Amino acid sequence: MASAPHTLASLPDISKNVATWVAEVAALTQPERVHWCDGSTAERDRLREDLVRRGELRPLNPETFPRCYLYRSDPADVARVEHLTFVCTQSQEDAGPNNNWLAPAAARAQMRELFRGCMRGRTLYVVPYCMGPLDSPYARCGVEITDSAYVVLNMGMMTRMGRAALERIALDGSFVRGLHSTGELDPARRFIMHYPEELAIESFGSGYGGNALLGKKCHALRIASFQARSEGWLAEHMLIAGLQNPAGETHYVAAAFPSSCGKTNLAMLIPPESLPGWKVFTIGDDIAWLQPGDDGRLWAINPEAGYFGVVPGTNRATNRNAFDMISHDAIFTNVALTADNEPWWEGRKKHVPVTDWRGRPYDAANGPAAHPNSRFTVAATQNPSYSTAAEDPHGVPISALIFGGRRRELAPLVYEARSWQHGVLVAASVASETTAAATGQVGVVRRDPMAMKPFTGYNFGDYFAHWLRMGQRLAHAPRIFHVNWFRQNAAGQYLWPGYGENLRVLHWMLERCAGRVGAQDGAIGLLPRPQDLNVTGVEIDPAVLAELTSVPASALQRELAEVRVYLQGFGARTPVALYEELDQIGRRLETQV
Ligand code: OXD
Ligand code: MN
């Protein structure tokens, strides 16, 4: 660091545990210096300058993208690594077949050897952070120790980071311990370990967001989901948005889609001109912590303070809010560059790339100019549709929970679950085509219950049971819906225009919640009849609409059988109620055929 690091003594009287732990980690990792992050803008500016001097961060065009930077990761470190991510509970069954598992002692021993001396010549940063508004009873804190200044800068945008978080930790008396080192970025020496019973995370060998910004997926989903189960709440992979109708009523929805399936776009949706009077407010775009309130409703906070979003495809037409918010004070990771030193990505319409995401002269033969999982990091307050309700310590009340995936076939545009119990089955049955957000094959349909396959820190069977219990505690539970924006016809064309027009589907849901619109009772659930969806002002053939809202019986039959086999994979831990729901759909299907 160019200037004197903050010393422990200069910080408020913090919990001794943090200091003891930092000293232990420093003894193991042997850093050249230790820096306690205070979260100030002066600190951020210094870190940025250091990274620019070292050539790790590149300032972008100051006229068109003021205070924006490009970061290029190692080409072999561009996504979450699910195959190297472990949940280390005492009993393997508690982690469940949905997680890779190692016994905690074995994992700790293996990681200890990786961490030994790994920070020699480097700075150890102590990053105290709070997930959720600092004054929220639902917020939870952590401390990440990292040797990456890029991680510190990102954590500074994604969380409430620094001195204030440390003060809250002192009050709480407990915090999640996250230890991270980029190591040598060797994929053969890369592991992301979670010890939910000890509220601890160890991540080695990657600098990529989901593997390295430990407040996000590791803490706010894997560790938090485990904690939430014992404390009676839910930590979910969901956006939170407020929808104001032309009459001025605002309702909040939370929606779970797998990574790279449009959560950020939906959270920032801009109503089409043909739907005048509507407004959409963003509370969060990726994670929701949901608590039953004293009033019997479900309340949500967004534990994050920023967005770490997928860049490709972002433009004025697809997501104007995101496009505007990333034109200043943003970090871009693995995008391409134009001749004017502007960031470029597939779908950016304007300009052409001259340098690809790896820094090579752009050549289409090398594939996309920007990595398909290239990302932006920005503070949430930069979003034009940001709502200050995101700062409310008690969160916002949720009227509808929405689940969905990327499915070419079968899943209709939208349907409603008949009850909470049916809704849990619908959510547990979510399947989606894989995307570039995780290392591995793209486009393969896999089961992704509640869009939480990579993120639930315990056995899915227990998780489904927890969801069912939560419903019993809610006198005014949200209605549950399933959507699929990605249905295609036989020629591979999308049937639904998507983006802003998705508001029409949300409109139907809110009308359902208010009891103002009808539905038809299909085997799969409650489907809108053609007259129930507001399609004024959008060009859509009635035959296409009919196709979008119908479900081929034989395909549904196959799906039911597949879901049954999938649920059986969790053995006795799968709640019987889910099989009852499956049986009921099967019976309805028979009477309809
Ligand atoms: C994300 C993801 O980065 O889901 O949000 O991968
Ligand atoms: Mn996500």
PDB file of N, CA and C and ligand atoms in Angstrom, residues 80 216-217 221 237 257-260 263 285-287 308 375 455, ligand 2:
ATOM      1  N   ARG A  80     -17.944 -19.642 -11.924  1.00  0.00           N
ATOM      2  CA  ARG A  80     -18.016 -20.464 -10.711  1.00  0.00           C
ATOM      3  C   ARG A  80     -17.589 -21.891 -11.058  1.00  0.00           C
ATOM      4  N   LYS A 216     -21.107 -13.067  -1.289  1.00  0.00           N
ATOM      5  CA  LYS A 216     -22.204 -13.295  -2.226  1.00  0.00           C
ATOM      6  C   LYS A 216     -22.712 -14.734  -2.164  1.00  0.00           C
ATOM      7  N   LYS A 217     -22.248 -15.582  -3.060  1.00  0.00           N
ATOM      8  CA  LYS A 217     -22.817 -16.935  -3.120  1.00  0.00           C
ATOM      9  C   LYS A 217     -22.449 -17.759  -1.878  1.00  0.00           C
ATOM     10  N   LEU A 221     -25.768 -17.159   0.312  1.00  0.00           N
ATOM     11  CA  LEU A 221     -26.615 -18.292  -0.084  1.00  0.00           C
ATOM     12  C   LEU A 221     -26.239 -19.592   0.645  1.00  0.00           C
ATOM     13  N   HIS A 237     -32.039 -17.483  -4.080  1.00  0.00           N
ATOM     14  CA  HIS A 237     -31.417 -16.929  -5.287  1.00  0.00           C
ATOM     15  C   HIS A 237     -32.489 -16.168  -6.062  1.00  0.00           C
ATOM     16  N   PHE A 257     -34.554 -17.385 -10.735  1.00  0.00           N
ATOM     17  CA  PHE A 257     -34.164 -18.014 -12.000  1.00  0.00           C
ATOM     18  C   PHE A 257     -32.707 -18.410 -11.880  1.00  0.00           C
ATOM     19  N   PRO A 258     -32.319 -19.490 -12.546  1.00  0.00           N
ATOM     20  CA  PRO A 258     -30.907 -19.863 -12.526  1.00  0.00           C
ATOM     21  C   PRO A 258     -30.026 -18.736 -13.070  1.00  0.00           C
ATOM     22  N   SER A 259     -28.730 -18.845 -12.813  1.00  0.00           N
ATOM     23  CA  SER A 259     -27.775 -17.818 -13.235  1.00  0.00           C
ATOM     24  C   SER A 259     -27.895 -17.533 -14.729  1.00  0.00           C
ATOM     25  N   SER A 260     -27.773 -16.259 -15.079  1.00  0.00           N
ATOM     26  CA  SER A 260     -27.791 -15.848 -16.489  1.00  0.00           C
ATOM     27  C   SER A 260     -29.119 -16.143 -17.180  1.00  0.00           C
ATOM     28  N   LYS A 263     -32.507 -12.445 -14.371  1.00  0.00           N
ATOM     29  CA  LYS A 263     -32.982 -11.834 -13.113  1.00  0.00           C
ATOM     30  C   LYS A 263     -32.710 -10.337 -13.105  1.00  0.00           C
ATOM     31  N   ASP A 285     -31.231  -7.839  -7.310  1.00  0.00           N
ATOM     32  CA  ASP A 285     -31.244  -8.562  -8.589  1.00  0.00           C
ATOM     33  C   ASP A 285     -30.757 -10.000  -8.490  1.00  0.00           C
ATOM     34  N   ASP A 286     -30.376 -10.463  -7.278  1.00  0.00           N
ATOM     35  CA  ASP A 286     -29.784 -11.815  -7.249  1.00  0.00           C
ATOM     36  C   ASP A 286     -30.119 -12.623  -5.996  1.00  0.00           C
ATOM     37  N   ILE A 287     -30.203 -11.948  -4.847  1.00  0.00           N
ATOM     38  CA  ILE A 287     -30.366 -12.702  -3.590  1.00  0.00           C
ATOM     39  C   ILE A 287     -31.442 -12.044  -2.726  1.00  0.00           C
ATOM     40  N   PHE A 308     -23.497  -7.641  -9.581  1.00  0.00           N
ATOM     41  CA  PHE A 308     -22.389  -8.282 -10.286  1.00  0.00           C
ATOM     42  C   PHE A 308     -23.060  -8.999 -11.450  1.00  0.00           C
ATOM     43  N   ARG A 375     -18.543  -9.652 -16.786  1.00  0.00           N
ATOM     44  CA  ARG A 375     -19.401  -9.083 -15.745  1.00  0.00           C
ATOM     45  C   ARG A 375     -19.171  -7.593 -15.546  1.00  0.00           C
ATOM     46  N   PHE A 455     -26.292 -23.603  -4.802  1.00  0.00           N
ATOM     47  CA  PHE A 455     -26.188 -22.658  -3.677  1.00  0.00           C
ATOM     48  C   PHE A 455     -26.789 -23.112  -2.353  1.00  0.00           C
TER      49      PHE A 455
HETATM   50 MN    MN B   2     -26.870 -15.448  -9.250  1.00  0.00          MN
END
